[in-house]
Short mmCIF file of C-alpha atoms in Angstrom, two decimals:
data_model
loop_
_atom_site.label_atom_id
_atom_site.label_comp_id
_atom_site.label_asym_id
_atom_site.label_seq_id
_atom_site.Cartn_x
_atom_site.Cartn_y
_atom_site.Cartn_z
CA MET A 24 0.00 0.00 0.00
CA THR A 25 1.28 3.45 -0.94
CA THR A 26 -0.13 6.86 -0.04
CA THR A 27 0.16 10.21 -1.78
CA GLY A 28 -1.60 13.46 -0.99
CA ARG A 29 -2.18 17.13 -1.62
CA PRO A 30 -1.50 19.88 0.90
CA ALA A 31 -4.15 20.32 3.55
CA PRO A 32 -6.90 22.82 2.66
CA THR A 33 -6.21 26.46 3.44
CA PRO A 34 -8.41 28.18 6.04
CA GLN A 35 -10.57 29.87 3.42
CA ASP A 36 -11.40 26.43 2.00
CA SER A 37 -12.66 25.15 5.33
CA SER A 38 -16.26 25.19 6.47
CA PRO A 39 -17.56 25.40 10.05
CA ALA A 40 -18.21 21.66 9.95
CA MET A 41 -14.45 21.09 9.74
CA THR A 42 -13.51 22.59 13.12
CA ASP A 43 -13.19 19.11 14.69
CA THR A 44 -9.86 17.85 13.38
CA SER A 45 -10.14 14.31 14.77
CA PRO A 46 -10.36 11.74 11.96
CA PRO A 47 -13.95 10.48 11.53
CA VAL A 48 -12.60 7.10 10.39
CA THR A 49 -9.35 5.38 11.30
CA VAL A 50 -8.25 2.01 9.93
CA THR A 51 -5.29 0.33 11.61
CA ASP A 52 -3.37 -2.60 10.07
CA LEU A 53 -6.58 -4.13 8.67
CA ALA A 54 -6.42 -7.50 6.90
CA ILE A 55 -9.44 -9.54 5.74
CA GLY A 56 -9.69 -13.01 4.28
CA PHE A 57 -11.46 -16.35 4.27
CA PRO A 58 -10.42 -19.18 6.59
CA ASP A 59 -8.20 -21.49 4.54
CA GLY A 60 -9.14 -19.40 1.49
CA PRO A 61 -8.15 -16.30 -0.45
CA THR A 62 -6.99 -13.05 1.13
CA LEU A 63 -9.30 -10.15 0.26
CA LEU A 64 -7.33 -7.28 1.79
CA ARG A 65 -3.70 -7.08 2.82
CA ASN A 66 -2.66 -5.16 5.95
CA THR A 67 -3.88 -1.62 5.33
CA GLY A 68 -4.03 1.64 7.25
CA LEU A 69 -6.28 4.60 6.54
CA SER A 70 -7.22 7.91 8.17
CA LEU A 71 -10.06 9.97 6.71
CA GLN A 72 -10.39 13.71 7.27
CA SER A 73 -13.51 15.86 7.21
CA GLY A 74 -13.61 18.07 4.14
CA ARG A 75 -11.07 15.92 2.29
CA ILE A 76 -11.37 13.36 -0.50
CA THR A 77 -9.45 10.08 -0.32
CA ALA A 78 -9.16 7.89 -3.42
CA LEU A 79 -8.50 4.15 -3.25
CA THR A 80 -6.74 2.84 -6.35
CA GLY A 81 -5.10 -0.41 -7.35
CA PRO A 82 -5.70 -3.38 -9.65
CA SER A 83 -8.90 -5.40 -9.60
CA GLY A 84 -8.75 -7.77 -6.64
CA SER A 85 -6.61 -5.50 -4.46
CA GLY A 86 -9.41 -5.06 -1.91
CA LYS A 87 -10.84 -1.61 -2.63
CA THR A 88 -14.48 -2.67 -2.31
CA THR A 89 -13.67 -4.89 0.66
CA LEU A 90 -12.06 -1.94 2.45
CA LEU A 91 -14.97 0.40 1.72
CA ARG A 92 -17.52 -2.08 3.03
CA ALA A 93 -15.36 -2.80 6.07
CA LEU A 94 -15.74 0.87 7.06
CA ILE A 95 -19.45 0.18 7.69
CA GLY A 96 -18.82 -3.20 9.30
CA ASP A 97 -20.02 -5.19 6.29
CA LEU A 98 -17.77 -8.12 5.41
CA PRO A 99 -18.36 -10.67 2.61
CA HIS A 100 -20.19 -13.75 3.87
CA GLY A 101 -17.70 -16.07 5.56
CA ALA A 102 -14.84 -13.56 5.55
CA GLN A 103 -13.00 -12.66 8.75
CA VAL A 104 -10.84 -9.84 10.05
CA THR A 105 -7.44 -11.48 10.46
CA SER A 106 -5.81 -8.39 11.93
CA GLY A 107 -6.40 -4.73 12.69
CA SER A 108 -9.43 -2.58 13.46
CA VAL A 109 -11.81 0.05 12.07
CA GLU A 110 -12.93 2.97 14.23
CA ALA A 111 -15.72 5.09 12.75
CA LEU A 112 -16.93 8.24 14.53
CA GLY A 113 -15.47 6.99 17.80
CA GLN A 114 -16.89 3.45 17.57
CA ASP A 115 -15.36 0.09 16.72
CA VAL A 116 -17.60 -1.04 13.85
CA PHE A 117 -16.85 -4.72 14.36
CA THR A 118 -18.05 -4.72 17.97
CA LEU A 119 -21.18 -2.59 17.56
CA ALA A 120 -24.55 -4.11 18.39
CA PRO A 121 -26.76 -4.61 15.29
CA ALA A 122 -29.08 -1.72 16.20
CA ALA A 123 -26.16 0.69 16.71
CA LEU A 124 -24.58 -0.43 13.44
CA ARG A 125 -27.85 0.19 11.56
CA THR A 126 -28.05 3.69 13.06
CA LEU A 127 -24.47 4.41 11.99
CA ARG A 128 -25.21 3.32 8.42
CA ARG A 129 -28.52 5.17 8.17
CA HIS A 130 -27.49 8.52 9.58
CA ARG A 131 -23.71 8.99 9.81
CA ILE A 132 -21.95 6.99 7.07
CA ALA A 133 -23.45 6.64 3.60
CA TYR A 134 -22.26 3.95 1.18
CA VAL A 135 -22.99 3.76 -2.57
CA GLY A 136 -21.84 0.51 -4.14
CA GLN A 137 -20.76 -0.45 -7.66
CA ASP A 138 -24.28 -1.54 -8.56
CA PRO A 139 -26.48 1.05 -6.84
CA GLY A 140 -29.47 0.12 -8.99
CA SER A 141 -29.85 -3.16 -7.11
CA ALA A 142 -30.54 -1.22 -3.89
CA LEU A 143 -33.35 0.88 -5.43
CA ASN A 144 -36.91 -0.31 -4.83
CA PRO A 145 -38.26 -0.89 -8.36
CA ARG A 146 -41.81 0.01 -7.27
CA MET A 147 -40.94 3.50 -6.03
CA THR A 148 -40.28 6.63 -8.08
CA ALA A 149 -36.98 8.49 -7.96
CA GLY A 150 -38.54 11.26 -5.90
CA GLN A 151 -40.00 8.77 -3.42
CA LEU A 152 -36.68 6.97 -3.08
CA ILE A 153 -34.93 10.21 -2.12
CA ALA A 154 -37.69 11.40 0.22
CA GLU A 155 -37.74 7.99 1.93
CA VAL A 156 -34.34 8.57 3.56
CA ALA A 157 -34.10 12.39 3.54
CA THR A 158 -33.81 14.52 6.64
CA ASP A 159 -35.92 17.03 4.66
CA PRO A 160 -38.40 15.05 2.50
CA THR A 161 -40.22 18.05 1.04
CA PRO A 162 -40.61 18.16 -2.77
CA ARG A 163 -38.51 21.32 -2.91
CA ALA A 164 -35.61 19.69 -1.05
CA VAL A 165 -35.87 16.53 -3.17
CA ALA A 166 -35.81 18.61 -6.38
CA ALA A 167 -32.74 20.49 -5.11
CA LEU A 168 -30.91 17.21 -4.47
CA MET A 169 -31.76 15.91 -7.92
CA THR A 170 -30.46 19.11 -9.49
CA GLU A 171 -27.27 18.90 -7.41
CA CYS A 172 -26.69 15.35 -8.64
CA ARG A 173 -27.40 16.32 -12.26
CA LEU A 174 -30.67 14.43 -12.52
CA PRO A 175 -33.39 16.00 -14.70
CA GLU A 176 -36.25 17.07 -12.44
CA ASP A 177 -38.87 15.32 -14.58
CA LEU A 178 -37.29 11.95 -13.68
CA ALA A 179 -38.64 12.36 -10.14
CA HIS A 180 -41.84 10.68 -11.31
CA HIS A 181 -40.15 7.67 -12.92
CA ARG A 182 -39.14 4.35 -11.42
CA PRO A 183 -35.57 2.99 -11.49
CA GLY A 184 -36.35 0.70 -14.44
CA ALA A 185 -36.91 3.77 -16.61
CA LEU A 186 -33.51 5.24 -15.71
CA SER A 187 -30.16 4.55 -17.33
CA GLY A 188 -27.34 2.99 -15.33
CA GLY A 189 -25.71 6.39 -14.94
CA GLN A 190 -28.97 7.94 -13.76
CA GLN A 191 -29.46 5.15 -11.23
CA ARG A 192 -25.94 5.82 -9.94
CA ARG A 193 -26.72 9.54 -9.49
CA LEU A 194 -30.04 8.70 -7.84
CA ALA A 195 -28.21 6.51 -5.32
CA LEU A 196 -25.81 9.40 -4.67
CA ALA A 197 -28.76 11.75 -4.10
CA ARG A 198 -30.21 9.27 -1.59
CA ALA A 199 -26.88 9.14 0.20
CA LEU A 200 -26.63 12.95 0.39
CA ALA A 201 -30.24 13.25 1.56
CA ARG A 202 -29.14 11.84 4.93
CA HIS A 203 -26.54 14.60 5.44
CA PRO A 204 -23.85 12.05 6.39
CA ASP A 205 -20.50 12.78 8.01
CA VAL A 206 -18.75 10.22 5.78
CA LEU A 207 -19.55 9.36 2.15
CA LEU A 208 -18.19 6.10 0.69
CA LEU A 209 -18.41 5.67 -3.09
CA ASP A 210 -17.43 2.59 -5.11
CA GLU A 211 -16.60 3.62 -8.70
CA PRO A 212 -18.95 6.66 -8.64
CA THR A 213 -18.23 7.67 -12.25
CA ALA A 214 -18.37 4.21 -13.85
CA GLY A 215 -20.69 4.23 -16.86
CA LEU A 216 -20.79 8.04 -17.12
CA ASP A 217 -19.80 10.04 -20.18
CA PRO A 218 -16.78 12.40 -19.78
CA ALA A 219 -18.86 15.59 -19.42
CA LEU A 220 -21.07 14.12 -16.72
CA ARG A 221 -18.06 12.51 -15.05
CA ASP A 222 -16.46 15.95 -14.71
CA GLU A 223 -19.67 17.39 -13.24
CA ILE A 224 -19.74 14.64 -10.60
CA VAL A 225 -16.08 15.36 -9.80
CA GLY A 226 -17.02 19.00 -9.23
CA LEU A 227 -19.92 17.93 -7.03
CA LEU A 228 -17.64 15.79 -4.86
CA ARG A 229 -15.21 18.68 -4.43
CA ARG A 230 -18.08 20.97 -3.36
CA LEU A 231 -19.43 18.37 -0.94
CA ALA A 232 -16.07 18.04 0.75
CA ALA A 233 -15.31 21.77 0.87
CA HIS A 234 -18.72 23.20 1.76
CA ARG A 235 -20.42 20.40 3.69
CA GLY A 236 -17.26 19.19 5.41
CA ILE A 237 -17.94 15.58 4.44
CA ALA A 238 -15.13 13.04 4.50
CA VAL A 239 -15.39 11.49 1.02
CA THR A 240 -13.72 8.22 0.08
CA LEU A 241 -13.99 6.68 -3.37
CA ALA A 242 -12.66 3.54 -4.99
CA CYS A 243 -11.78 4.49 -8.55
CA HIS A 244 -9.93 3.20 -11.60
CA ASP A 245 -10.28 6.44 -13.55
CA ALA A 246 -6.95 8.30 -13.37
CA HIS A 247 -8.60 11.53 -14.53
CA VAL A 248 -11.09 11.44 -11.65
CA VAL A 249 -8.40 10.67 -9.09
CA GLU A 250 -6.17 13.48 -10.33
CA ALA A 251 -9.04 15.98 -10.44
CA CYS A 252 -10.58 15.47 -7.03
CA ALA A 253 -8.47 13.42 -4.61
CA ASP A 254 -6.55 15.10 -1.77
CA THR A 255 -5.04 11.76 -0.75
CA VAL A 256 -4.46 8.69 -2.91
CA ILE A 257 -4.00 5.25 -1.38
CA THR A 258 -2.85 2.52 -3.76
CA LEU A 259 -3.65 -1.03 -2.68
CA ARG A 260 -1.74 -4.08 -3.85
CA ALA A 261 -3.44 -7.26 -4.98
CA PRO A 262 -2.98 -10.17 -2.55
CA ALA A 263 -0.54 -12.77 -3.81
CA ALA A 264 -2.33 -15.68 -5.46
CA PRO A 265 -1.31 -18.60 -7.65
CA HIS A 266 -3.69 -17.37 -10.35
CA SER A 267 -5.04 -13.84 -10.43
CA GLY A 268 -7.59 -14.49 -13.13
CA THR A 269 -7.02 -11.09 -14.69
CA GLY A 270 -5.25 -12.51 -17.73
CA VAL A 271 -2.43 -11.11 -19.82
CA PRO A 272 -3.54 -8.93 -22.72
CA LEU A 273 -2.45 -10.10 -26.14
CA ARG A 274 -0.25 -7.75 -28.14
CA LYS A 275 -2.17 -6.12 -30.95
CA THR A 276 -0.02 -7.86 -33.51
CA GLU A 277 -1.06 -11.19 -32.00
CA ARG A 278 -4.78 -10.48 -31.85
CA PRO A 279 -6.76 -13.23 -33.57
CA ARG A 280 -8.62 -12.22 -36.71
CA LEU A 281 -11.78 -13.68 -38.18
CA PRO A 282 -11.45 -15.45 -41.53
CA GLU A 283 -12.06 -13.05 -44.40
CA ALA A 284 -14.84 -15.26 -45.72
CA ARG A 285 -16.83 -14.54 -42.57
CA ALA A 286 -17.73 -11.05 -43.83
CA ALA A 287 -19.48 -12.62 -46.83
CA ALA A 288 -21.83 -14.79 -44.77
CA PRO A 289 -25.31 -14.82 -46.32
CA VAL A 290 -27.31 -14.42 -43.09
CA ASP A 291 -28.38 -11.01 -41.84
CA GLY A 292 -27.46 -11.12 -38.14
CA LEU A 293 -29.44 -9.06 -35.61
CA ARG A 294 -31.47 -6.14 -36.93
CA ALA A 295 -33.86 -3.66 -35.29
CA ALA A 296 -36.03 -1.16 -37.15
CA GLY A 297 -37.95 1.79 -35.73
CA LEU A 298 -37.77 0.78 -32.06
CA GLU A 299 -39.80 2.95 -29.70
CA VAL A 300 -39.65 2.62 -25.91
CA ALA A 301 -41.40 4.95 -23.46
CA PHE A 302 -41.74 4.67 -19.69
CA THR A 303 -44.93 6.13 -18.21
CA HIS A 304 -45.84 6.48 -14.54
CA LYS A 305 -48.81 8.43 -13.20
CA GLY A 306 -49.17 10.48 -16.34
CA HIS A 307 -45.46 11.28 -16.71
CA THR A 308 -43.74 9.85 -19.80
CA HIS A 309 -40.04 9.45 -20.50
CA GLN A 310 -39.17 8.60 -24.10
CA ALA A 311 -36.15 6.28 -23.94
CA LEU A 312 -35.93 5.24 -27.62
CA THR A 313 -37.34 6.97 -30.70
CA GLU A 314 -37.36 5.26 -34.12
CA ALA A 315 -34.07 3.54 -33.32
CA ASP A 316 -32.51 1.39 -36.06
CA PHE A 317 -29.68 -1.05 -35.40
CA HIS A 318 -27.76 -3.74 -37.27
CA ALA A 319 -25.09 -6.18 -36.07
CA PRO A 320 -23.88 -8.32 -39.03
CA PRO A 321 -22.72 -11.88 -38.32
CA GLY A 322 -19.21 -12.07 -36.91
CA SER A 323 -18.97 -8.31 -36.39
CA ALA A 324 -18.14 -6.25 -33.32
CA THR A 325 -20.53 -3.30 -33.09
CA GLY A 326 -20.27 -0.53 -30.51
CA ILE A 327 -23.02 1.62 -28.99
CA ILE A 328 -21.93 4.94 -27.50
CA GLY A 329 -23.63 8.14 -26.36
CA PRO A 330 -24.13 10.39 -23.34
CA SER A 331 -25.54 9.00 -20.09
CA GLY A 332 -29.29 8.59 -20.40
CA SER A 333 -29.24 8.47 -24.21
CA GLY A 334 -30.90 5.02 -24.34
CA LYS A 335 -27.92 2.67 -24.75
CA THR A 336 -28.93 0.16 -22.08
CA THR A 337 -32.59 0.37 -23.11
CA LEU A 338 -31.59 -0.51 -26.68
CA LEU A 339 -29.47 -3.42 -25.49
CA ARG A 340 -32.28 -4.74 -23.27
CA ALA A 341 -34.73 -4.45 -26.17
CA LEU A 342 -32.37 -6.48 -28.37
CA ALA A 343 -32.05 -9.07 -25.60
CA GLY A 344 -35.84 -9.34 -25.21
CA LEU A 345 -35.84 -7.93 -21.67
CA GLN A 346 -37.56 -4.65 -22.60
CA LYS A 347 -40.58 -4.88 -24.90
CA PRO A 348 -40.61 -1.97 -27.36
CA ASP A 349 -43.82 -0.02 -27.93
CA ALA A 350 -43.21 -0.07 -31.68
CA GLY A 351 -40.70 -1.39 -34.19
CA THR A 352 -39.47 -4.80 -35.33
CA LEU A 353 -36.66 -7.21 -34.53
CA THR A 354 -35.23 -9.84 -36.86
CA TRP A 355 -32.58 -12.51 -36.40
CA ASN A 356 -30.91 -13.89 -39.53
CA GLY A 357 -33.77 -12.56 -41.62
CA GLN A 358 -36.49 -14.17 -39.48
CA PRO A 359 -38.89 -12.32 -37.12
CA LEU A 360 -37.64 -12.18 -33.54
CA ALA A 361 -40.19 -11.92 -30.75
CA ALA A 362 -39.96 -8.76 -28.66
CA HIS A 363 -40.03 -10.67 -25.37
CA ALA A 364 -37.34 -13.27 -24.63
CA ARG A 365 -39.89 -15.70 -23.19
CA ARG A 366 -41.74 -15.77 -26.51
CA ARG A 367 -38.60 -16.54 -28.49
CA HIS A 368 -37.82 -20.06 -29.60
CA ARG A 369 -35.51 -21.99 -27.29
CA ASP A 370 -32.82 -21.94 -29.97
CA GLN A 371 -33.08 -18.13 -30.28
CA GLN A 372 -32.85 -17.77 -26.52
CA ARG A 373 -29.72 -19.89 -26.52
CA ARG A 374 -28.04 -18.03 -29.37
CA ILE A 375 -28.53 -14.47 -28.02
CA GLN A 376 -27.00 -13.81 -24.58
CA LEU A 377 -26.71 -10.64 -22.48
CA ILE A 378 -23.72 -9.87 -20.25
CA PRO A 379 -24.95 -7.18 -17.82
CA GLN A 380 -22.92 -4.24 -16.54
CA ASN A 381 -22.89 -5.69 -13.06
CA PRO A 382 -21.76 -9.35 -13.17
CA LEU A 383 -23.61 -9.99 -9.90
CA GLY A 384 -26.77 -9.56 -11.97
CA ALA A 385 -25.86 -12.79 -13.78
CA LEU A 386 -24.26 -14.69 -10.89
CA ASN A 387 -26.54 -15.84 -8.08
CA PRO A 388 -24.75 -14.81 -4.84
CA ALA A 389 -26.12 -17.90 -3.10
CA ARG A 390 -24.65 -20.27 -5.69
CA THR A 391 -21.07 -21.23 -6.41
CA ILE A 392 -19.58 -20.22 -9.74
CA GLY A 393 -19.79 -23.84 -10.82
CA ALA A 394 -23.50 -23.98 -10.01
CA SER A 395 -24.13 -20.74 -11.91
CA LEU A 396 -22.38 -22.17 -14.98
CA THR A 397 -24.21 -25.47 -14.68
CA ARG A 398 -27.65 -23.84 -14.73
CA PRO A 399 -27.63 -22.80 -18.43
CA LEU A 400 -26.12 -26.18 -19.35
CA GLN A 401 -29.14 -27.84 -17.73
CA LEU A 402 -31.63 -25.39 -19.21
CA HIS A 403 -30.43 -25.67 -22.79
CA ARG A 404 -29.13 -29.27 -22.58
CA THR A 405 -25.96 -28.49 -24.50
CA VAL A 406 -24.15 -31.42 -22.81
CA SER A 407 -25.20 -34.50 -20.87
CA ARG A 408 -25.42 -34.42 -17.07
CA ALA A 409 -22.28 -36.57 -16.78
CA GLU A 410 -20.32 -34.13 -18.95
CA MET A 411 -21.36 -31.00 -17.04
CA PRO A 412 -18.49 -30.85 -14.48
CA ALA A 413 -15.91 -31.17 -17.25
CA ARG A 414 -17.75 -28.55 -19.33
CA VAL A 415 -17.72 -26.12 -16.37
CA GLY A 416 -13.96 -26.55 -16.16
CA GLU A 417 -13.62 -25.88 -19.90
CA LEU A 418 -15.70 -22.70 -19.63
CA LEU A 419 -13.56 -21.41 -16.78
CA ASP A 420 -10.42 -22.18 -18.75
CA ASP A 421 -11.87 -20.40 -21.80
CA VAL A 422 -12.11 -17.14 -19.83
CA GLY A 423 -8.77 -17.49 -18.04
CA LEU A 424 -9.97 -18.70 -14.63
CA PRO A 425 -8.60 -21.79 -12.85
CA GLY A 426 -10.85 -24.80 -12.42
CA ASP A 427 -11.01 -24.54 -8.62
CA PHE A 428 -12.96 -21.28 -8.99
CA ALA A 429 -16.00 -23.51 -9.60
CA ALA A 430 -16.19 -23.99 -5.82
CA ARG A 431 -16.02 -20.26 -5.04
CA TYR A 432 -18.90 -17.85 -4.53
CA PRO A 433 -19.16 -14.52 -6.39
CA HIS A 434 -18.21 -12.48 -3.32
CA GLU A 435 -14.91 -14.39 -3.16
CA LEU A 436 -13.86 -13.08 -6.58
CA SER A 437 -12.46 -9.72 -7.65
CA GLY A 438 -14.38 -7.49 -10.05
CA GLY A 439 -12.37 -8.69 -13.04
CA GLN A 440 -12.78 -12.33 -12.04
CA ARG A 441 -16.55 -11.91 -11.62
CA GLN A 442 -16.75 -10.31 -15.05
CA ARG A 443 -14.92 -13.28 -16.56
CA ALA A 444 -17.26 -15.70 -14.75
CA SER A 445 -20.24 -13.76 -16.11
CA ILE A 446 -18.82 -14.12 -19.63
CA ALA A 447 -18.32 -17.86 -19.02
CA ARG A 448 -21.97 -18.19 -18.02
CA ALA A 449 -23.06 -16.50 -21.25
CA LEU A 450 -20.77 -18.82 -23.25
CA ALA A 451 -22.31 -21.91 -21.65
CA THR A 452 -25.24 -21.81 -24.09
CA GLU A 453 -22.84 -21.78 -27.08
CA PRO A 454 -24.29 -18.48 -28.34
CA ASP A 455 -23.85 -16.73 -31.66
CA LEU A 456 -24.31 -13.21 -30.25
CA LEU A 457 -23.12 -11.56 -27.04
CA LEU A 458 -24.72 -8.28 -25.91
CA CYS A 459 -22.23 -6.64 -23.53
CA ASP A 460 -23.36 -3.74 -21.33
CA GLU A 461 -20.46 -1.65 -19.96
CA VAL A 462 -18.51 -4.81 -19.12
CA THR A 463 -15.30 -2.84 -18.41
CA SER A 464 -16.69 0.24 -16.64
CA ALA A 465 -15.61 -0.70 -13.11
CA LEU A 466 -12.30 -2.38 -14.00
CA ASP A 467 -8.76 -1.04 -13.89
CA PRO A 468 -7.24 -0.30 -17.32
CA ALA A 469 -5.13 -3.47 -17.48
CA THR A 470 -8.06 -5.72 -16.55
CA ALA A 471 -10.40 -3.85 -18.91
CA THR A 472 -7.98 -4.41 -21.77
CA ALA A 473 -7.63 -8.07 -20.81
CA VAL A 474 -11.42 -8.52 -20.88
CA MET A 475 -11.65 -6.88 -24.30
CA GLU A 476 -8.83 -9.07 -25.60
CA LEU A 477 -10.67 -12.08 -24.21
CA LEU A 478 -13.87 -11.12 -26.04
CA THR A 479 -11.88 -10.53 -29.24
CA ARG A 480 -10.25 -13.96 -28.97
CA LEU A 481 -13.59 -15.64 -28.31
CA ARG A 482 -15.08 -13.79 -31.27
CA ALA A 483 -12.42 -15.23 -33.54
CA GLU A 484 -12.43 -18.75 -32.11
CA ARG A 485 -16.22 -19.12 -31.86
CA ARG A 486 -17.25 -16.83 -34.72
CA LEU A 487 -19.25 -14.72 -32.28
CA THR A 488 -21.05 -11.49 -33.01
CA LEU A 489 -20.37 -8.84 -30.34
CA VAL A 490 -22.43 -5.78 -29.41
CA LEU A 491 -20.62 -3.53 -26.91
CA VAL A 492 -22.12 -0.64 -24.94
CA SER A 493 -19.45 1.58 -23.39
CA HIS A 494 -18.42 5.13 -22.50
CA GLU A 495 -14.75 4.20 -22.94
CA LEU A 496 -14.28 5.50 -26.46
CA ASP A 497 -10.70 4.28 -26.78
CA LEU A 498 -11.80 0.70 -26.16
CA ILE A 499 -14.82 0.97 -28.43
CA THR A 500 -12.81 2.36 -31.35
CA ALA A 501 -10.00 -0.19 -30.87
CA TYR A 502 -12.20 -3.28 -30.63
CA THR A 503 -15.19 -2.70 -32.92
CA ASP A 504 -15.84 -2.58 -36.66
CA SER A 505 -18.58 0.03 -36.51
CA VAL A 506 -20.28 2.24 -33.90
CA HIS A 507 -23.81 3.55 -33.36
CA LEU A 508 -24.07 6.97 -31.70
CA LEU A 509 -27.20 7.51 -29.60
CA ARG A 510 -28.51 10.87 -28.46
CA GLU A 511 -31.82 11.32 -26.63
CA GLY A 512 -33.01 7.91 -27.71
CA ARG A 513 -32.21 8.32 -31.40
CA VAL A 514 -29.44 6.75 -33.47
CA HIS A 515 -27.78 9.88 -34.85
CA LEU A 516 -24.84 8.35 -36.66
CA THR A 517 -23.43 4.97 -37.64
CA GLY A 518 -19.95 4.38 -38.98
CA ALA A 519 -16.31 3.68 -38.15
CA GLY A 520 -15.44 4.17 -34.50
CA GLU A 521 -13.01 7.06 -34.94
CA ARG A 522 -15.47 9.07 -37.03
CA VAL A 523 -18.45 8.52 -34.70
CA ALA A 524 -16.42 9.14 -31.55
CA GLY A 525 -15.34 12.46 -33.03
CA GLN A 526 -18.97 13.59 -32.90
CA LEU A 527 -18.85 13.40 -29.10
CA ALA A 528 -15.77 15.63 -28.81
#
């Protein structure tokens, strides 16, 4: 672990809330791991300061999320503190009674995880979700919080399912701020956001620290964000392991290429024409897609880019059959494709697979990785029951994970390892098309590149068609043949990655 920092704030930067100079959170020589299993966090020290921003960096698997959750006394199931302590606001979080720990989490320390959407009640509107936890639940205060977090005010009447991933992330941040916490913990707060919105959130975090006196801590892989907002940077090291599972990126000169004849394939691939999707709640309508056209030819890699809230995830879910469009048509290899996945033929369901932004959305936390990979094998009967254990091992090997990971649970894996396991699950059905939603947004650059190289290799070896949603324009332009640019639910431009990306500059 290494620590770097900026000079302490000058007096004019300080607010009245910063008069108490005692650290609100102190971590001393903390190490966390599983009995007779992997180490999640090596011995680490940390001291947070009111009005200051601390960034946690390091490769996937170095323990950033584990450390953040340890600050609120939340350890992965089965994990243990092997050394050290955490003192938060004068209390040892690991010895607090359950009621006292709940009070600490509700009122003093706010945590926003990597997948904040999973913590949002799908039956409540955005405004209700903020008011539910706010110290001031009035509509005026709720509207002010939404504005502060760069959420359009008209989204107050819409449920989380009508929001983009980036909007859900900002909604979770608004809920956290509504409690007026002393400490704010954020896990990859700018993942899945376009550069302009990312910079606005950076500015918001700086204002929160300076004017509210909040001690802000964020786990982040984005070097721009860390440089722009962090007063102190703590770099964690990955625990030593016989197999990290992150993989070694192939050199570009070694990248596999599809056979040239593949481009001349007679089938049409996946095509959408005139898709319309609108979300309506209590008379308020949000138009997510408007006359959207899309085409992914067989064997191609097609990117989808655009600002946060432009409809990228909605389009991907419509292609996957998880969001029924209000109008428009879908075809697969020239044949009609049902709008809802459950109405598609079993063979169509098998051939088109979605890899969600959050791999925990595809991996049941109560099941081992092996059990999660076995489930689609059973459902689609791609191999016999006797062959399933061997096939699970092959799938893990295909994505660069050792066979003994079959016995591990998702919480025992790093972010990069979970993403690879999620890809393995999608591959279990032997698909023709993978729909990938921001699969690298919460990964460090080396792991993100390794995942993209993995997808490229699988594309070549299995003749897969890839559709990739991402805000990381460098990855999209490097790993796709063509790109669709979405703005306000419309496909504004389609073409080579460099040309389309230039439209966002």
